[in-house]
XYZ file of C-alpha atoms in Angstrom:
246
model
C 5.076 21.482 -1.686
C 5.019 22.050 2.070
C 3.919 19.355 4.251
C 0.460 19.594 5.497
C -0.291 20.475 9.379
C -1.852 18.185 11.863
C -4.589 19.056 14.464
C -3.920 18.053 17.833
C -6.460 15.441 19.242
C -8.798 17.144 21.880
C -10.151 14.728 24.631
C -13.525 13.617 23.735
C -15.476 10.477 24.798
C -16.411 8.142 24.237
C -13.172 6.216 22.419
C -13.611 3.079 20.830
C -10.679 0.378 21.402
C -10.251 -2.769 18.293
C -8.119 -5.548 19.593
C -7.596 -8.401 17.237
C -6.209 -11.284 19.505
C -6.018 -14.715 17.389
C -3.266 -16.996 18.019
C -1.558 -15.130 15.472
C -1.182 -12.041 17.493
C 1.403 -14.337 19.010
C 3.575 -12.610 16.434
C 3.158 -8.600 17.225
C 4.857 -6.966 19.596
C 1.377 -6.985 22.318
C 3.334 -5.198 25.137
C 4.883 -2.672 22.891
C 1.223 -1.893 21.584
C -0.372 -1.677 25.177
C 2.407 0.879 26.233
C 1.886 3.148 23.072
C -2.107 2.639 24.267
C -1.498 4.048 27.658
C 0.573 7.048 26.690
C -2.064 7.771 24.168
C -4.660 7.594 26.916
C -2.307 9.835 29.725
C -2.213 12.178 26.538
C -5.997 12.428 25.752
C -7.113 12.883 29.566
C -10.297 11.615 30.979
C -12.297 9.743 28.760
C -14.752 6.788 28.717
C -12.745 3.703 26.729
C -14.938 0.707 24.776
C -13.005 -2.025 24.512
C -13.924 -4.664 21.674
C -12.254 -7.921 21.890
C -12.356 -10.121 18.370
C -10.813 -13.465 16.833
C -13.645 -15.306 14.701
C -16.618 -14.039 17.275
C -16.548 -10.317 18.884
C -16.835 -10.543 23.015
C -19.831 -8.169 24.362
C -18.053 -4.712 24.758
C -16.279 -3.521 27.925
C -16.123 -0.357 29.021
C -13.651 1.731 31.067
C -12.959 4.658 32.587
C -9.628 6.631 32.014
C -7.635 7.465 33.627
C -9.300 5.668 37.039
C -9.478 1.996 35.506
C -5.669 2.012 33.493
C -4.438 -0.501 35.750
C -7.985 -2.701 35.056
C -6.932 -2.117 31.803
C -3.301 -2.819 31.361
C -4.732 -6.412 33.686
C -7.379 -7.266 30.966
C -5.275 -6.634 27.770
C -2.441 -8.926 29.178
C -4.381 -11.463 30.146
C -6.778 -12.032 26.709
C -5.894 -15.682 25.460
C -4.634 -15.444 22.031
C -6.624 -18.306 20.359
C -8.488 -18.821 16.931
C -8.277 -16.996 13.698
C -9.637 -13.379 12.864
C -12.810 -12.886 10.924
C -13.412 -8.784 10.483
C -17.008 -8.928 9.640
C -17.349 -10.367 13.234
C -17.355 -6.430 14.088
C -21.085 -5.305 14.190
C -20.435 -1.782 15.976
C -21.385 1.055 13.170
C -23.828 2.249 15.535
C -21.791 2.387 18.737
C -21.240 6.621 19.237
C -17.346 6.877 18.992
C -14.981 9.636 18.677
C -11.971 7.891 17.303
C -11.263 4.297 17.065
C -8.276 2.246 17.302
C -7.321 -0.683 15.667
C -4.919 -3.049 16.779
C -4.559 -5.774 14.242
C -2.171 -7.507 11.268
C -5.240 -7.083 9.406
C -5.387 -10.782 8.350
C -8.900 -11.915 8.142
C -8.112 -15.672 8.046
C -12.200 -16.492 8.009
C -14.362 -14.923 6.089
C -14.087 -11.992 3.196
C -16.306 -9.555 4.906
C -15.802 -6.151 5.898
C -16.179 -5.087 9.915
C -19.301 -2.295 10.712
C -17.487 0.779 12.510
C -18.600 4.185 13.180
C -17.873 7.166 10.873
C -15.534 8.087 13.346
C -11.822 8.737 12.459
C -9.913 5.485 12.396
C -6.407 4.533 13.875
C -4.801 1.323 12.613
C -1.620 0.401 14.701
C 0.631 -3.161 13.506
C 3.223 -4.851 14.667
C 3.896 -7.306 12.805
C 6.013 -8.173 10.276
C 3.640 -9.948 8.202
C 0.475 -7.742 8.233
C -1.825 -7.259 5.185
C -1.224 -3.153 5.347
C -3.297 -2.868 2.367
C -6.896 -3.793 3.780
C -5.068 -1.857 7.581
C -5.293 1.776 4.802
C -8.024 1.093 3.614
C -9.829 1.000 6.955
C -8.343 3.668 8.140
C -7.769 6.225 5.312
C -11.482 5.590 4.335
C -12.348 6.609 7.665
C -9.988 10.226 7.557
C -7.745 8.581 9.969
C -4.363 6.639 8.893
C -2.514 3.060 9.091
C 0.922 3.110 11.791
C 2.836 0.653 10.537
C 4.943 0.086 14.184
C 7.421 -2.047 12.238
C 8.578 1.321 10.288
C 8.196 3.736 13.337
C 9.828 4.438 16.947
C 7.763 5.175 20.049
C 7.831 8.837 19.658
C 6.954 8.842 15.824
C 4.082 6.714 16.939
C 3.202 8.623 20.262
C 3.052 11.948 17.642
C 1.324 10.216 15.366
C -1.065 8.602 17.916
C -1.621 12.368 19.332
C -2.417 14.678 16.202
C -4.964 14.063 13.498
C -3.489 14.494 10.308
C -4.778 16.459 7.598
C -6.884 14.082 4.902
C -7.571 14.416 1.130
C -11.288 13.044 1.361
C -12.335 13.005 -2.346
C -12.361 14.597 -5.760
C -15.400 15.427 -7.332
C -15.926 16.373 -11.255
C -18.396 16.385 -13.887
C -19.222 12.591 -14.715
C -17.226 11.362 -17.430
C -14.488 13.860 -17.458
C -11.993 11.934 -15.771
C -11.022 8.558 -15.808
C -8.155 6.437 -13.639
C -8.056 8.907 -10.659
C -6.143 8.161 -7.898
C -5.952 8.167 -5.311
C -9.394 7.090 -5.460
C -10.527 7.009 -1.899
C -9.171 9.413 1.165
C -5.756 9.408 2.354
C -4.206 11.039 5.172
C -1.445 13.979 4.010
C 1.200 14.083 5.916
C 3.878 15.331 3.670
C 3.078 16.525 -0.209
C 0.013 15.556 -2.216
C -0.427 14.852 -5.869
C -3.729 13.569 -7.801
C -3.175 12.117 -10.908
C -5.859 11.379 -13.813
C -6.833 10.435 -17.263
C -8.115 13.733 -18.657
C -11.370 12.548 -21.140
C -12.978 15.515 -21.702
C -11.219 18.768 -23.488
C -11.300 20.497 -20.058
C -12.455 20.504 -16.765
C -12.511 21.517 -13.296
C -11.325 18.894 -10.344
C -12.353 20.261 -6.725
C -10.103 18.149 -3.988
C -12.198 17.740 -0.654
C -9.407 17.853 2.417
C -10.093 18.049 6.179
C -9.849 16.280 9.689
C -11.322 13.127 10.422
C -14.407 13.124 7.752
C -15.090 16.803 7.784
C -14.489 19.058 5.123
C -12.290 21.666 6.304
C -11.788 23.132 2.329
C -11.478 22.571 -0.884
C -9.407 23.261 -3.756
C -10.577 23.628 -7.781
C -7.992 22.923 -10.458
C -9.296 23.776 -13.939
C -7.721 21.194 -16.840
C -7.554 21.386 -20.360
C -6.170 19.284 -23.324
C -4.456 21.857 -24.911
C -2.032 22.942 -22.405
C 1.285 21.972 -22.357
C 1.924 23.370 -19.125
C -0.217 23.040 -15.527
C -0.479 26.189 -13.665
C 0.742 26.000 -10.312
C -1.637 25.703 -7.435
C -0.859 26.651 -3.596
C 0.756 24.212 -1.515
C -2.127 22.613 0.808
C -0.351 23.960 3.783
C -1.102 27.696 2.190
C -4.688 26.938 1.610
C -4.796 26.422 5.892
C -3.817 29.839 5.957
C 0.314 28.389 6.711
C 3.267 31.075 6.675
């Protein structure tokens, strides 16, 4: 099937900024990261920036304003000791109002099993590093209707596009209880090329209804009926069609 399309990001505030400095950030490319940041912030326009430092504590939150305070900015970011390990659940900040956040991280929590407390929000998880745990990075980012950037797989204008649009998510699939067993994937995922569910079918039919949108909103949804006496699937419209696509 078609690939699915991508909504530009609008300027909003306020944006909500995730670094992860621990002595082990010693190992990401930091200056590569703070350039992507400031073309993403050129690109989004005027906008009020909260910054969240973290290691094993979070530091109160700073805040900025774009595009006035990029040079204040740029200053702070490159001067941040890199010091200590990482402990996510440091991250107390699901009711600070955000937009969109950004993560910078490996994703390594070195202390502690915890999760971190974010906003609803769309989240963006950017890493640099070579040895990153990119698992627990999707997670907190597809769960959220935003997506991981894995900068050690992308150039600086895949990630400037990607940083820039919102891509289209699968959010869930709902069916009667019982019907379906093993479904994955399981939790959202951004689509940005073709999408396939797969299942256990228990029942002797049923209907699946995939959730997609932006972000965590709903933007349609599609109904596949299933039986256990077909030996053929009927063919559904690519999810590009169902946006009303050429």
């Amino acid at each position: 099937s078609r690939s699915a399309t991508a909504s530009t990001a609008h300027a909003a505030s306020p944006r909500l900024l995730l670094m992860d400095e621990p002595l082990s950030a010693l190992d990401r490319d930091r200056k590569r990261e703070i350039q992507l940041l400031e073309g993403y912030l050129r690109r989004l326009g005027p906008c009020t920036l909260r910054l969240a430092v973290f290691r094993n504590t979070a530091e109160p939150l700073k805040t900025f304003a774009m595009p006035q305070d990029a040079a204040a900015l740029r200053a702070h970011l490159e001067a941040l000791p890199l010091d200590g390990a990482t402990r996510l659940e440091a991250l107390d900040l699901a009711s600070e109002p955000a937009d969109e956040t950004l993560l910078f991280s490996d994703g390594l929590a070195t202390l502690g099993g915890g999760e971190p407390r974010l906003p609803a929000a769309p989240l963006l998880a950017l890493s640099s590093a070579q040895a990153a745990d990119h698992g627990r990075l999707r997670a907190l980012s597809e769960g959220r209707g935003g997506e991981l950037l894995n900068l050690q797989r992308l150039s600086d204008a895949e990630a400037a596009q990607a940083l820039t649009t919102r891509p289209l998510a699968f959010l869930r699939a709902t069916y009667p209880e019982g019907s379906l067993s093993e479904v994955h994937p399981s939790q959202g995922q951004a689509v940005r090329g073709p999408f396939g569910l797969a299942a256990r079918l228990i029942a002797e039919r049923t209907k699946v209804t995939l959730h997609f949108g932006f972000g965590t909103t709903v933007r349609f949804t599609q109904v596949i009926d299933l039986d256990a006496e077909w030996t053929w699937l009927p063919i559904y419209p690519a999810v590009g069609e169902a946006l009303g696509e050429p």
